[in-house]
mmCIF file with all atom_site columns, C-alpha atoms and ligand atoms in Angstrom:
data_model
loop_
_atom_site.group_PDB
_atom_site.id
_atom_site.type_symbol
_atom_site.label_atom_id
_atom_site.label_alt_id
_atom_site.label_comp_id
_atom_site.label_asym_id
_atom_site.label_entity_id
_atom_site.label_seq_id
_atom_site.pdbx_PDB_ins_code
_atom_site.Cartn_x
_atom_site.Cartn_y
_atom_site.Cartn_z
_atom_site.occupancy
_atom_site.B_iso_or_equiv
_atom_site.pdbx_formal_charge
_atom_site.auth_seq_id
_atom_site.auth_comp_id
_atom_site.auth_asym_id
_atom_site.auth_atom_id
_atom_site.pdbx_PDB_model_num
ATOM   1   C CA  . MET J 1 1   ? 0.000   0.000  0.000   1.00 0.00 ? 823  MET J CA  1
ATOM   2   C CA  . LYS J 1 2   ? 1.362   3.416  -0.909  1.00 0.00 ? 824  LYS J CA  1
ATOM   3   C CA  . TYR J 1 3   ? 0.673   6.585  1.040   1.00 0.00 ? 825  TYR J CA  1
ATOM   4   C CA  . VAL J 1 4   ? 0.980   9.803  -0.933  1.00 0.00 ? 826  VAL J CA  1
ATOM   5   C CA  . ILE J 1 5   ? 0.985   13.302 0.521   1.00 0.00 ? 827  ILE J CA  1
ATOM   6   C CA  . GLU J 1 6   ? 0.344   16.180 -1.854  1.00 0.00 ? 828  GLU J CA  1
ATOM   7   C CA  . HIS J 1 7   ? 2.325   18.939 -0.171  1.00 0.00 ? 829  HIS J CA  1
ATOM   8   C CA  . MET J 1 8   ? 0.136   22.059 -0.102  1.00 0.00 ? 830  MET J CA  1
ATOM   9   C CA  . GLU J 1 9   ? 1.874   24.226 2.484   1.00 0.00 ? 831  GLU J CA  1
ATOM   10  C CA  . GLU J 1 10  ? 4.567   26.735 1.619   1.00 0.00 ? 832  GLU J CA  1
ATOM   11  C CA  . GLY J 1 11  ? 7.923   25.308 2.649   1.00 0.00 ? 833  GLY J CA  1
ATOM   12  C CA  . PHE J 1 12  ? 8.366   23.130 5.704   1.00 0.00 ? 834  PHE J CA  1
ATOM   13  C CA  . SER J 1 13  ? 7.345   24.572 9.063   1.00 0.00 ? 835  SER J CA  1
ATOM   14  C CA  . GLU J 1 14  ? 8.552   22.793 12.189  1.00 0.00 ? 836  GLU J CA  1
ATOM   15  C CA  . TRP J 1 15  ? 4.983   21.495 12.717  1.00 0.00 ? 837  TRP J CA  1
ATOM   16  C CA  . VAL J 1 16  ? 4.747   19.973 9.224   1.00 0.00 ? 838  VAL J CA  1
ATOM   17  C CA  . THR J 1 17  ? 8.271   18.529 9.515   1.00 0.00 ? 839  THR J CA  1
ATOM   18  C CA  . LEU J 1 18  ? 7.395   16.766 12.786  1.00 0.00 ? 840  LEU J CA  1
ATOM   19  C CA  . GLU J 1 19  ? 4.201   15.353 11.230  1.00 0.00 ? 841  GLU J CA  1
ATOM   20  C CA  . TYR J 1 20  ? 6.001   14.066 8.105   1.00 0.00 ? 842  TYR J CA  1
ATOM   21  C CA  . ALA J 1 21  ? 8.857   12.594 10.192  1.00 0.00 ? 843  ALA J CA  1
ATOM   22  C CA  . GLN J 1 22  ? 6.342   10.658 12.280  1.00 0.00 ? 844  GLN J CA  1
ATOM   23  C CA  . ILE J 1 23  ? 4.528   9.420  9.159   1.00 0.00 ? 845  ILE J CA  1
ATOM   24  C CA  . ILE J 1 24  ? 7.804   8.062  7.720   1.00 0.00 ? 846  ILE J CA  1
ATOM   25  C CA  . ARG J 1 25  ? 8.433   6.211  10.996  1.00 0.00 ? 847  ARG J CA  1
ATOM   26  C CA  . ASP J 1 26  ? 4.838   4.888  11.026  1.00 0.00 ? 848  ASP J CA  1
ATOM   27  C CA  . VAL J 1 27  ? 4.495   3.607  7.446   1.00 0.00 ? 849  VAL J CA  1
ATOM   28  C CA  . GLY J 1 28  ? 8.146   3.142  6.398   1.00 0.00 ? 850  GLY J CA  1
ATOM   29  C CA  . LYS J 1 29  ? 10.082  5.339  3.969   1.00 0.00 ? 851  LYS J CA  1
ATOM   30  C CA  . GLU J 1 30  ? 9.438   2.963  1.044   1.00 0.00 ? 852  GLU J CA  1
ATOM   31  C CA  . ASN J 1 31  ? 5.655   3.342  1.431   1.00 0.00 ? 853  ASN J CA  1
ATOM   32  C CA  . LEU J 1 32  ? 5.441   7.135  1.514   1.00 0.00 ? 854  LEU J CA  1
ATOM   33  C CA  . ILE J 1 33  ? 6.004   9.767  -1.148  1.00 0.00 ? 855  ILE J CA  1
ATOM   34  C CA  . LEU J 1 34  ? 5.635   13.525 -0.909  1.00 0.00 ? 856  LEU J CA  1
ATOM   35  C CA  . THR J 1 35  ? 4.410   14.947 -4.223  1.00 0.00 ? 857  THR J CA  1
ATOM   36  C CA  . SER J 1 36  ? 3.815   18.317 -5.922  1.00 0.00 ? 858  SER J CA  1
ATOM   37  C CA  . LEU J 1 37  ? 6.816   20.045 -4.380  1.00 0.00 ? 859  LEU J CA  1
ATOM   38  C CA  . PRO J 1 38  ? 7.716   23.327 -6.139  1.00 0.00 ? 860  PRO J CA  1
ATOM   39  C CA  . ASP J 1 39  ? 9.741   22.910 -9.375  1.00 0.00 ? 861  ASP J CA  1
ATOM   40  C CA  . ASP J 1 40  ? 12.873  24.493 -7.921  1.00 0.00 ? 862  ASP J CA  1
ATOM   41  C CA  . THR J 1 41  ? 13.033  22.016 -5.000  1.00 0.00 ? 863  THR J CA  1
ATOM   42  C CA  . THR J 1 42  ? 16.426  20.390 -4.448  1.00 0.00 ? 864  THR J CA  1
ATOM   43  C CA  . GLU J 1 43  ? 17.572  17.863 -1.829  1.00 0.00 ? 865  GLU J CA  1
ATOM   44  C CA  . GLU J 1 44  ? 18.881  20.868 0.190   1.00 0.00 ? 866  GLU J CA  1
ATOM   45  C CA  . SER J 1 45  ? 15.351  22.342 0.354   1.00 0.00 ? 867  SER J CA  1
ATOM   46  C CA  . ILE J 1 46  ? 14.189  19.295 2.336   1.00 0.00 ? 868  ILE J CA  1
ATOM   47  C CA  . PRO J 1 47  ? 14.648  19.574 6.136   1.00 0.00 ? 869  PRO J CA  1
ATOM   48  C CA  . SER J 1 48  ? 17.631  17.480 7.247   1.00 0.00 ? 870  SER J CA  1
ATOM   49  C CA  . ARG J 1 49  ? 15.475  15.471 9.677   1.00 0.00 ? 871  ARG J CA  1
ATOM   50  C CA  . LEU J 1 50  ? 13.321  14.245 6.766   1.00 0.00 ? 872  LEU J CA  1
ATOM   51  C CA  . ARG J 1 51  ? 16.360  13.554 4.575   1.00 0.00 ? 873  ARG J CA  1
ATOM   52  C CA  . GLN J 1 52  ? 17.915  11.472 7.331   1.00 0.00 ? 874  GLN J CA  1
ATOM   53  C CA  . LEU J 1 53  ? 14.725  9.420  7.578   1.00 0.00 ? 875  LEU J CA  1
ATOM   54  C CA  . GLY J 1 54  ? 14.939  8.784  3.805   1.00 0.00 ? 876  GLY J CA  1
ATOM   55  C CA  . LEU J 1 55  ? 11.925  10.831 2.671   1.00 0.00 ? 877  LEU J CA  1
ATOM   56  C CA  . GLN J 1 56  ? 10.978  10.128 -0.961  1.00 0.00 ? 878  GLN J CA  1
ATOM   57  C CA  . TRP J 1 57  ? 9.796   13.294 -2.673  1.00 0.00 ? 879  TRP J CA  1
ATOM   58  C CA  . THR J 1 58  ? 9.058   14.611 -6.157  1.00 0.00 ? 880  THR J CA  1
ATOM   59  C CA  . THR J 1 59  ? 7.982   17.767 -7.959  1.00 0.00 ? 881  THR J CA  1
ATOM   60  C CA  . GLU J 1 60  ? 5.545   15.628 -9.983  1.00 0.00 ? 882  GLU J CA  1
ATOM   61  C CA  . GLU J 1 61  ? 1.848   15.604 -9.161  1.00 0.00 ? 883  GLU J CA  1
ATOM   62  C CA  . CYS J 1 62  ? 0.567   12.449 -7.460  1.00 0.00 ? 884  CYS J CA  1
ATOM   63  C CA  . ILE J 1 63  ? -1.092  11.220 -10.671 1.00 0.00 ? 885  ILE J CA  1
ATOM   64  C CA  . GLN J 1 64  ? 2.312   11.138 -12.449 1.00 0.00 ? 886  GLN J CA  1
ATOM   65  C CA  . ILE J 1 65  ? 4.285   8.996  -9.973  1.00 0.00 ? 887  ILE J CA  1
ATOM   66  C CA  . ASP J 1 66  ? 5.395   5.400  -10.642 1.00 0.00 ? 888  ASP J CA  1
ATOM   67  C CA  . GLY J 1 67  ? 5.068   5.945  -14.414 1.00 0.00 ? 889  GLY J CA  1
ATOM   68  C CA  . GLY J 1 68  ? 1.499   7.310  -14.162 1.00 0.00 ? 890  GLY J CA  1
ATOM   69  C CA  . LEU J 1 69  ? -1.238  6.074  -11.831 1.00 0.00 ? 891  LEU J CA  1
ATOM   70  C CA  . ASP J 1 70  ? -4.458  4.315  -12.771 1.00 0.00 ? 892  ASP J CA  1
ATOM   71  C CA  . ALA J 1 71  ? -6.849  6.875  -11.263 1.00 0.00 ? 893  ALA J CA  1
ATOM   72  C CA  . THR J 1 72  ? -9.459  4.178  -10.540 1.00 0.00 ? 894  THR J CA  1
ATOM   73  C CA  . ARG J 1 73  ? -7.036  2.580  -8.035  1.00 0.00 ? 895  ARG J CA  1
ATOM   74  C CA  . VAL J 1 74  ? -6.404  5.818  -6.123  1.00 0.00 ? 896  VAL J CA  1
ATOM   75  C CA  . CYS J 1 75  ? -8.363  6.962  -3.056  1.00 0.00 ? 897  CYS J CA  1
ATOM   76  C CA  . LEU J 1 76  ? -8.400  10.535 -1.782  1.00 0.00 ? 898  LEU J CA  1
ATOM   77  C CA  . LEU J 1 77  ? -8.876  10.777 1.976   1.00 0.00 ? 899  LEU J CA  1
ATOM   78  C CA  . ASP J 1 78  ? -11.373 13.584 2.069   1.00 0.00 ? 900  ASP J CA  1
ATOM   79  C CA  . PRO J 1 79  ? -13.193 14.978 5.139   1.00 0.00 ? 901  PRO J CA  1
ATOM   80  C CA  . ALA J 1 80  ? -16.092 15.928 2.824   1.00 0.00 ? 902  ALA J CA  1
ATOM   81  C CA  . ALA J 1 81  ? -16.488 12.491 1.157   1.00 0.00 ? 903  ALA J CA  1
ATOM   82  C CA  . GLU J 1 82  ? -19.858 10.764 1.468   1.00 0.00 ? 904  GLU J CA  1
ATOM   83  C CA  . THR J 1 83  ? -18.503 7.265  2.164   1.00 0.00 ? 905  THR J CA  1
ATOM   84  C CA  . ASP J 1 84  ? -16.336 6.229  5.122   1.00 0.00 ? 906  ASP J CA  1
ATOM   85  C CA  . LEU J 1 85  ? -13.193 4.143  4.574   1.00 0.00 ? 907  LEU J CA  1
ATOM   86  C CA  . THR J 1 86  ? -13.639 0.421  5.379   1.00 0.00 ? 908  THR J CA  1
ATOM   87  C CA  . PRO J 1 87  ? -11.256 -2.580 5.520   1.00 0.00 ? 909  PRO J CA  1
ATOM   88  C CA  . GLU J 1 88  ? -12.813 -3.808 2.203   1.00 0.00 ? 910  GLU J CA  1
ATOM   89  C CA  . ASP J 1 89  ? -11.297 -0.776 0.441   1.00 0.00 ? 911  ASP J CA  1
ATOM   90  C CA  . HIS J 1 90  ? -8.007  -2.685 0.687   1.00 0.00 ? 912  HIS J CA  1
ATOM   91  C CA  . GLN J 1 91  ? -9.076  -4.580 -2.482  1.00 0.00 ? 913  GLN J CA  1
ATOM   92  C CA  . LYS J 1 92  ? -10.187 -1.459 -4.345  1.00 0.00 ? 914  LYS J CA  1
ATOM   93  C CA  . PHE J 1 93  ? -7.190  0.848  -4.024  1.00 0.00 ? 915  PHE J CA  1
ATOM   94  C CA  . ASP J 1 94  ? -3.383  0.736  -4.253  1.00 0.00 ? 916  ASP J CA  1
ATOM   95  C CA  . TYR J 1 95  ? -2.657  4.387  -3.444  1.00 0.00 ? 917  TYR J CA  1
ATOM   96  C CA  . PHE J 1 96  ? -4.063  6.608  -0.681  1.00 0.00 ? 918  PHE J CA  1
ATOM   97  C CA  . VAL J 1 97  ? -3.658  10.356 -1.203  1.00 0.00 ? 919  VAL J CA  1
ATOM   98  C CA  . PHE J 1 98  ? -3.750  12.919 1.640   1.00 0.00 ? 920  PHE J CA  1
ATOM   99  C CA  . GLY J 1 99  ? -3.562  16.678 1.679   1.00 0.00 ? 921  GLY J CA  1
ATOM   100 C CA  . GLY J 1 100 ? -0.271  17.906 3.167   1.00 0.00 ? 922  GLY J CA  1
ATOM   101 C CA  . ILE J 1 101 ? -2.304  20.646 4.818   1.00 0.00 ? 923  ILE J CA  1
ATOM   102 C CA  . LEU J 1 102 ? -2.138  22.022 8.330   1.00 0.00 ? 924  LEU J CA  1
ATOM   103 C CA  . GLY J 1 103 ? -5.461  21.852 10.094  1.00 0.00 ? 925  GLY J CA  1
ATOM   104 C CA  . SER J 1 104 ? -7.422  25.017 10.618  1.00 0.00 ? 926  SER J CA  1
ATOM   105 C CA  . HIS J 1 105 ? -10.331 25.701 12.922  1.00 0.00 ? 927  HIS J CA  1
ATOM   106 C CA  . PRO J 1 106 ? -13.014 26.026 11.680  1.00 0.00 ? 928  PRO J CA  1
ATOM   107 C CA  . ARG J 1 107 ? -12.098 23.661 8.849   1.00 0.00 ? 929  ARG J CA  1
ATOM   108 C CA  . VAL J 1 108 ? -11.345 25.255 5.489   1.00 0.00 ? 930  VAL J CA  1
ATOM   109 C CA  . ASP J 1 109 ? -11.924 22.860 2.572   1.00 0.00 ? 931  ASP J CA  1
ATOM   110 C CA  . ARG J 1 110 ? -8.463  22.854 0.992   1.00 0.00 ? 932  ARG J CA  1
ATOM   111 C CA  . THR J 1 111 ? -8.730  19.107 0.324   1.00 0.00 ? 933  THR J CA  1
ATOM   112 C CA  . GLY J 1 112 ? -11.403 20.250 -2.159  1.00 0.00 ? 934  GLY J CA  1
ATOM   113 C CA  . ILE J 1 113 ? -8.593  21.479 -4.438  1.00 0.00 ? 935  ILE J CA  1
ATOM   114 C CA  . LEU J 1 114 ? -7.379  17.865 -4.783  1.00 0.00 ? 936  LEU J CA  1
ATOM   115 C CA  . ARG J 1 115 ? -10.951 16.552 -5.115  1.00 0.00 ? 937  ARG J CA  1
ATOM   116 C CA  . LYS J 1 116 ? -11.661 18.845 -8.078  1.00 0.00 ? 938  LYS J CA  1
ATOM   117 C CA  . LYS J 1 117 ? -8.277  18.464 -9.719  1.00 0.00 ? 939  LYS J CA  1
ATOM   118 C CA  . TYR J 1 118 ? -8.040  14.653 -9.832  1.00 0.00 ? 940  TYR J CA  1
ATOM   119 C CA  . GLY J 1 119 ? -11.557 13.278 -9.418  1.00 0.00 ? 941  GLY J CA  1
ATOM   120 C CA  . PHE J 1 120 ? -10.315 10.263 -7.423  1.00 0.00 ? 942  PHE J CA  1
ATOM   121 C CA  . ALA J 1 121 ? -12.820 8.238  -5.371  1.00 0.00 ? 943  ALA J CA  1
ATOM   122 C CA  . GLY J 1 122 ? -13.075 9.860  -1.942  1.00 0.00 ? 944  GLY J CA  1
ATOM   123 C CA  . ARG J 1 123 ? -13.332 8.288  1.503   1.00 0.00 ? 945  ARG J CA  1
ATOM   124 C CA  . ARG J 1 124 ? -13.958 9.929  4.846   1.00 0.00 ? 946  ARG J CA  1
ATOM   125 C CA  . LEU J 1 125 ? -12.502 8.998  8.230   1.00 0.00 ? 947  LEU J CA  1
ATOM   126 C CA  . GLY J 1 126 ? -15.484 10.055 10.326  1.00 0.00 ? 948  GLY J CA  1
ATOM   127 C CA  . SER J 1 127 ? -16.888 13.524 10.711  1.00 0.00 ? 949  SER J CA  1
ATOM   128 C CA  . LEU J 1 128 ? -14.075 15.289 12.574  1.00 0.00 ? 950  LEU J CA  1
ATOM   129 C CA  . GLN J 1 129 ? -10.910 16.834 11.240  1.00 0.00 ? 951  GLN J CA  1
ATOM   130 C CA  . MET J 1 130 ? -7.662  14.957 11.940  1.00 0.00 ? 952  MET J CA  1
ATOM   131 C CA  . THR J 1 131 ? -4.061  16.018 11.529  1.00 0.00 ? 953  THR J CA  1
ATOM   132 C CA  . THR J 1 132 ? -2.401  14.504 8.443   1.00 0.00 ? 954  THR J CA  1
ATOM   133 C CA  . ASP J 1 133 ? -0.357  12.045 10.545  1.00 0.00 ? 955  ASP J CA  1
ATOM   134 C CA  . THR J 1 134 ? -3.495  10.931 12.430  1.00 0.00 ? 956  THR J CA  1
ATOM   135 C CA  . ALA J 1 135 ? -5.377  10.493 9.128   1.00 0.00 ? 957  ALA J CA  1
ATOM   136 C CA  . ILE J 1 136 ? -2.566  8.283  7.776   1.00 0.00 ? 958  ILE J CA  1
ATOM   137 C CA  . ARG J 1 137 ? -2.331  6.330  11.069  1.00 0.00 ? 959  ARG J CA  1
ATOM   138 C CA  . THR J 1 138 ? -6.093  5.722  10.947  1.00 0.00 ? 960  THR J CA  1
ATOM   139 C CA  . THR J 1 139 ? -5.977  4.657  7.277   1.00 0.00 ? 961  THR J CA  1
ATOM   140 C CA  . LYS J 1 140 ? -3.146  2.228  8.063   1.00 0.00 ? 962  LYS J CA  1
ATOM   141 C CA  . HIS J 1 141 ? -5.193  0.660  10.888  1.00 0.00 ? 963  HIS J CA  1
ATOM   142 C CA  . ILE J 1 142 ? -8.185  0.247  8.567   1.00 0.00 ? 964  ILE J CA  1
ATOM   143 C CA  . ILE J 1 143 ? -6.390  -0.857 5.391   1.00 0.00 ? 965  ILE J CA  1
ATOM   144 C CA  . ASP J 1 144 ? -3.234  -2.690 6.566   1.00 0.00 ? 966  ASP J CA  1
ATOM   145 C CA  . GLY J 1 145 ? -4.606  -3.707 9.992   1.00 0.00 ? 967  GLY J CA  1
ATOM   146 C CA  . GLN J 1 146 ? -8.132  -4.536 8.699   1.00 0.00 ? 968  GLN J CA  1
ATOM   147 C CA  . THR J 1 147 ? -9.646  -2.751 11.729  1.00 0.00 ? 969  THR J CA  1
ATOM   148 C CA  . LYS J 1 148 ? -13.045 -1.098 11.425  1.00 0.00 ? 970  LYS J CA  1
ATOM   149 C CA  . PHE J 1 149 ? -13.157 2.654  12.017  1.00 0.00 ? 971  PHE J CA  1
ATOM   150 C CA  . GLU J 1 150 ? -15.545 2.188  14.965  1.00 0.00 ? 972  GLU J CA  1
ATOM   151 C CA  . ASP J 1 151 ? -13.070 -0.172 16.661  1.00 0.00 ? 973  ASP J CA  1
ATOM   152 C CA  . ILE J 1 152 ? -10.282 2.437  16.732  1.00 0.00 ? 974  ILE J CA  1
ATOM   153 C CA  . LYS J 1 153 ? -10.101 4.397  19.980  1.00 0.00 ? 975  LYS J CA  1
ATOM   154 C CA  . PHE J 1 154 ? -10.008 8.157  19.505  1.00 0.00 ? 976  PHE J CA  1
ATOM   155 C CA  . ILE J 1 155 ? -9.985  11.263 21.654  1.00 0.00 ? 977  ILE J CA  1
ATOM   156 C CA  . ASP J 1 156 ? -11.621 14.448 20.343  1.00 0.00 ? 978  ASP J CA  1
ATOM   157 C CA  . TYR J 1 157 ? -10.273 17.929 21.020  1.00 0.00 ? 979  TYR J CA  1
ATOM   158 C CA  . PRO J 1 158 ? -7.812  16.869 23.738  1.00 0.00 ? 980  PRO J CA  1
ATOM   159 C CA  . GLU J 1 159 ? -6.520  19.423 26.178  1.00 0.00 ? 981  GLU J CA  1
ATOM   160 C CA  . ILE J 1 160 ? -2.738  19.654 26.144  1.00 0.00 ? 982  ILE J CA  1
ATOM   161 C CA  . ARG J 1 161 ? -1.449  20.927 29.470  1.00 0.00 ? 983  ARG J CA  1
ATOM   162 C CA  . TYR J 1 162 ? 1.833   22.766 29.129  1.00 0.00 ? 984  TYR J CA  1
ATOM   163 C CA  . ASN J 1 163 ? 2.346   23.910 32.679  1.00 0.00 ? 985  ASN J CA  1
ATOM   164 C CA  . LYS J 1 164 ? 0.584   23.793 36.012  1.00 0.00 ? 986  LYS J CA  1
ATOM   165 C CA  . TYR J 1 165 ? -1.757  26.655 35.124  1.00 0.00 ? 987  TYR J CA  1
ATOM   166 C CA  . GLU J 1 166 ? -2.151  26.638 31.362  1.00 0.00 ? 988  GLU J CA  1
ATOM   167 C CA  . SER J 1 167 ? -3.424  24.290 28.701  1.00 0.00 ? 989  SER J CA  1
ATOM   168 C CA  . THR J 1 168 ? -4.570  24.462 25.131  1.00 0.00 ? 990  THR J CA  1
ATOM   169 C CA  . GLU J 1 169 ? -7.299  22.559 23.308  1.00 0.00 ? 991  GLU J CA  1
ATOM   170 C CA  . MET J 1 170 ? -6.233  20.875 20.070  1.00 0.00 ? 992  MET J CA  1
ATOM   171 C CA  . PRO J 1 171 ? -9.193  21.184 17.662  1.00 0.00 ? 993  PRO J CA  1
ATOM   172 C CA  . PHE J 1 172 ? -8.653  17.730 16.084  1.00 0.00 ? 994  PHE J CA  1
ATOM   173 C CA  . ARG J 1 173 ? -9.447  14.043 16.600  1.00 0.00 ? 995  ARG J CA  1
ATOM   174 C CA  . TYR J 1 174 ? -6.506  11.822 17.610  1.00 0.00 ? 996  TYR J CA  1
ATOM   175 C CA  . ILE J 1 175 ? -5.948  8.082  18.130  1.00 0.00 ? 997  ILE J CA  1
ATOM   176 C CA  . VAL J 1 176 ? -5.091  7.290  21.755  1.00 0.00 ? 998  VAL J CA  1
ATOM   177 C CA  . ASP J 1 177 ? -2.194  5.198  23.049  1.00 0.00 ? 999  ASP J CA  1
ATOM   178 C CA  . GLY J 1 178 ? -2.366  2.547  25.796  1.00 0.00 ? 1000 GLY J CA  1
ATOM   179 C CA  . ASN J 1 179 ? -2.559  5.287  28.450  1.00 0.00 ? 1001 ASN J CA  1
ATOM   180 C CA  . ASN J 1 180 ? -5.507  6.989  26.724  1.00 0.00 ? 1002 ASN J CA  1
ATOM   181 C CA  . GLU J 1 181 ? -3.238  9.863  25.699  1.00 0.00 ? 1003 GLU J CA  1
ATOM   182 C CA  . PRO J 1 182 ? -3.490  11.329 22.180  1.00 0.00 ? 1004 PRO J CA  1
ATOM   183 C CA  . ILE J 1 183 ? -0.757  10.060 19.857  1.00 0.00 ? 1005 ILE J CA  1
ATOM   184 C CA  . LEU J 1 184 ? 1.205   13.109 18.701  1.00 0.00 ? 1006 LEU J CA  1
ATOM   185 C CA  . PRO J 1 185 ? 4.310   13.146 16.508  1.00 0.00 ? 1007 PRO J CA  1
ATOM   186 C CA  . GLU J 1 186 ? 7.594   12.869 18.399  1.00 0.00 ? 1008 GLU J CA  1
ATOM   187 C CA  . GLY J 1 187 ? 8.632   16.370 19.511  1.00 0.00 ? 1009 GLY J CA  1
ATOM   188 C CA  . MET J 1 188 ? 5.155   17.918 19.002  1.00 0.00 ? 1010 MET J CA  1
ATOM   189 C CA  . LEU J 1 189 ? 4.391   18.339 22.700  1.00 0.00 ? 1011 LEU J CA  1
ATOM   190 C CA  . GLU J 1 190 ? 7.628   20.279 23.170  1.00 0.00 ? 1012 GLU J CA  1
ATOM   191 C CA  . LEU J 1 191 ? 6.817   22.416 20.089  1.00 0.00 ? 1013 LEU J CA  1
ATOM   192 C CA  . ILE J 1 192 ? 3.320   23.225 21.391  1.00 0.00 ? 1014 ILE J CA  1
ATOM   193 C CA  . LYS J 1 193 ? 4.778   24.191 24.781  1.00 0.00 ? 1015 LYS J CA  1
ATOM   194 C CA  . HIS J 1 194 ? 7.480   26.277 23.134  1.00 0.00 ? 1016 HIS J CA  1
ATOM   195 C CA  . ASP J 1 195 ? 4.959   28.072 20.887  1.00 0.00 ? 1017 ASP J CA  1
ATOM   196 C CA  . ALA J 1 196 ? 2.728   28.752 23.889  1.00 0.00 ? 1018 ALA J CA  1
ATOM   197 C CA  . ASP J 1 197 ? 5.649   30.183 25.895  1.00 0.00 ? 1019 ASP J CA  1
ATOM   198 C CA  . GLN J 1 198 ? 6.562   32.378 22.916  1.00 0.00 ? 1020 GLN J CA  1
ATOM   199 C CA  . SER J 1 199 ? 3.060   33.777 22.523  1.00 0.00 ? 1021 SER J CA  1
ATOM   200 C CA  . ILE J 1 200 ? 2.923   34.486 26.257  1.00 0.00 ? 1022 ILE J CA  1
ATOM   201 C CA  . ASP J 1 201 ? 6.275   36.279 25.901  1.00 0.00 ? 1023 ASP J CA  1
ATOM   202 C CA  . ASP J 1 202 ? 4.829   38.276 22.966  1.00 0.00 ? 1024 ASP J CA  1
ATOM   203 C CA  . LEU J 1 203 ? 1.982   39.401 25.206  1.00 0.00 ? 1025 LEU J CA  1
ATOM   204 C CA  . LEU J 1 204 ? 4.401   40.504 27.888  1.00 0.00 ? 1026 LEU J CA  1
ATOM   205 C CA  . MET J 1 205 ? 6.585   42.544 25.528  1.00 0.00 ? 1027 MET J CA  1
HETATM 206 N N1  . SAM M 2 .   ? -8.947  21.969 6.670   1.00 0.00 ? 1311 SAM M N1  1
HETATM 207 C C1  . SAM M 2 .   ? -8.384  20.919 5.936   1.00 0.00 ? 1311 SAM M C1  1
HETATM 208 C C2  . SAM M 2 .   ? -9.110  20.547 4.653   1.00 0.00 ? 1311 SAM M C2  1
HETATM 209 O O1  . SAM M 2 .   ? -8.727  21.090 3.650   1.00 0.00 ? 1311 SAM M O1  1
HETATM 210 O O2  . SAM M 2 .   ? -9.969  19.671 4.605   1.00 0.00 ? 1311 SAM M O2  1
HETATM 211 C C3  . SAM M 2 .   ? -8.115  19.705 6.773   1.00 0.00 ? 1311 SAM M C3  1
HETATM 212 C C4  . SAM M 2 .   ? -6.865  19.141 6.326   1.00 0.00 ? 1311 SAM M C4  1
HETATM 213 S S1  . SAM M 2 .   ? -6.334  17.806 7.323   1.00 0.00 ? 1311 SAM M S1  1
HETATM 214 C C5  . SAM M 2 .   ? -5.447  18.657 8.579   1.00 0.00 ? 1311 SAM M C5  1
HETATM 215 C C6  . SAM M 2 .   ? -5.076  17.115 6.293   1.00 0.00 ? 1311 SAM M C6  1
HETATM 216 C C7  . SAM M 2 .   ? -5.493  15.915 5.480   1.00 0.00 ? 1311 SAM M C7  1
HETATM 217 O O3  . SAM M 2 .   ? -5.811  14.821 6.329   1.00 0.00 ? 1311 SAM M O3  1
HETATM 218 C C8  . SAM M 2 .   ? -6.705  16.102 4.602   1.00 0.00 ? 1311 SAM M C8  1
HETATM 219 O O4  . SAM M 2 .   ? -6.376  16.707 3.365   1.00 0.00 ? 1311 SAM M O4  1
HETATM 220 C C9  . SAM M 2 .   ? -7.196  14.660 4.417   1.00 0.00 ? 1311 SAM M C9  1
HETATM 221 O O5  . SAM M 2 .   ? -6.480  14.000 3.396   1.00 0.00 ? 1311 SAM M O5  1
HETATM 222 C C10 . SAM M 2 .   ? -6.849  14.034 5.762   1.00 0.00 ? 1311 SAM M C10 1
HETATM 223 N N2  . SAM M 2 .   ? -7.992  14.052 6.707   1.00 0.00 ? 1311 SAM M N2  1
HETATM 224 C C11 . SAM M 2 .   ? -8.066  14.692 7.905   1.00 0.00 ? 1311 SAM M C11 1
HETATM 225 N N3  . SAM M 2 .   ? -9.235  14.439 8.524   1.00 0.00 ? 1311 SAM M N3  1
HETATM 226 C C12 . SAM M 2 .   ? -9.932  13.611 7.699   1.00 0.00 ? 1311 SAM M C12 1
HETATM 227 C C13 . SAM M 2 .   ? -11.217 12.989 7.772   1.00 0.00 ? 1311 SAM M C13 1
HETATM 228 N N4  . SAM M 2 .   ? -12.028 13.154 8.813   1.00 0.00 ? 1311 SAM M N4  1
HETATM 229 N N5  . SAM M 2 .   ? -11.606 12.209 6.734   1.00 0.00 ? 1311 SAM M N5  1
HETATM 230 C C14 . SAM M 2 .   ? -10.793 12.015 5.659   1.00 0.00 ? 1311 SAM M C14 1
HETATM 231 N N6  . SAM M 2 .   ? -9.574  12.587 5.535   1.00 0.00 ? 1311 SAM M N6  1
HETATM 232 C C15 . SAM M 2 .   ? -9.134  13.362 6.546   1.00 0.00 ? 1311 SAM M C15 1
#
């Protein structure tokens, strides 16, 4: 099974880099490709952390990879699709395409750009917005692990506490780990805490 991320952000923020790094660790570098990077992208434009993990990337659009895809075998993971992804979709598709888009609250339909451009069959992962790494983790459970969506344990809008007095609500749905904590990319908790400290500092300046 191949996971494809159409990169739609400008450059690589720390947040996006942490998400992509976690996805490579989760699905394996040979099963992931980042597509639609700007034409002038070189190996040096890719964050060193992603290069070290062996990220495969291309300036081609997703439809052009591997010598040209058969569009009928490609599924777009789309929060606005009418049908939810099921384990049976394993037989129908070889490639799963995701928007390399940072979440926004309320949700802005940027996945719609991919929907209109390619016309792939769309599948939804429930009604709530997930981060790209959570969407890929969920797809992997359903497709590779043959687990039904309703059997995956999620937490919605978790509160991330970053010190004794302050916390922030993450406006997304996450899979939980064995301790019922949301699974975040490695380093994300520290980044959220750092960003929060910075914005508090901004207020104090
Ligand atoms: N506001 C964004 C939009 O344009 O829809 C949400 C983007 S989401 C952070 C990044 C990607 O994860 C989406 O493009 C989609 O591929 C996948 N995704 C997230 N939540 C999903 C859901 N509930 N169902 C299907 N795909 C989802």
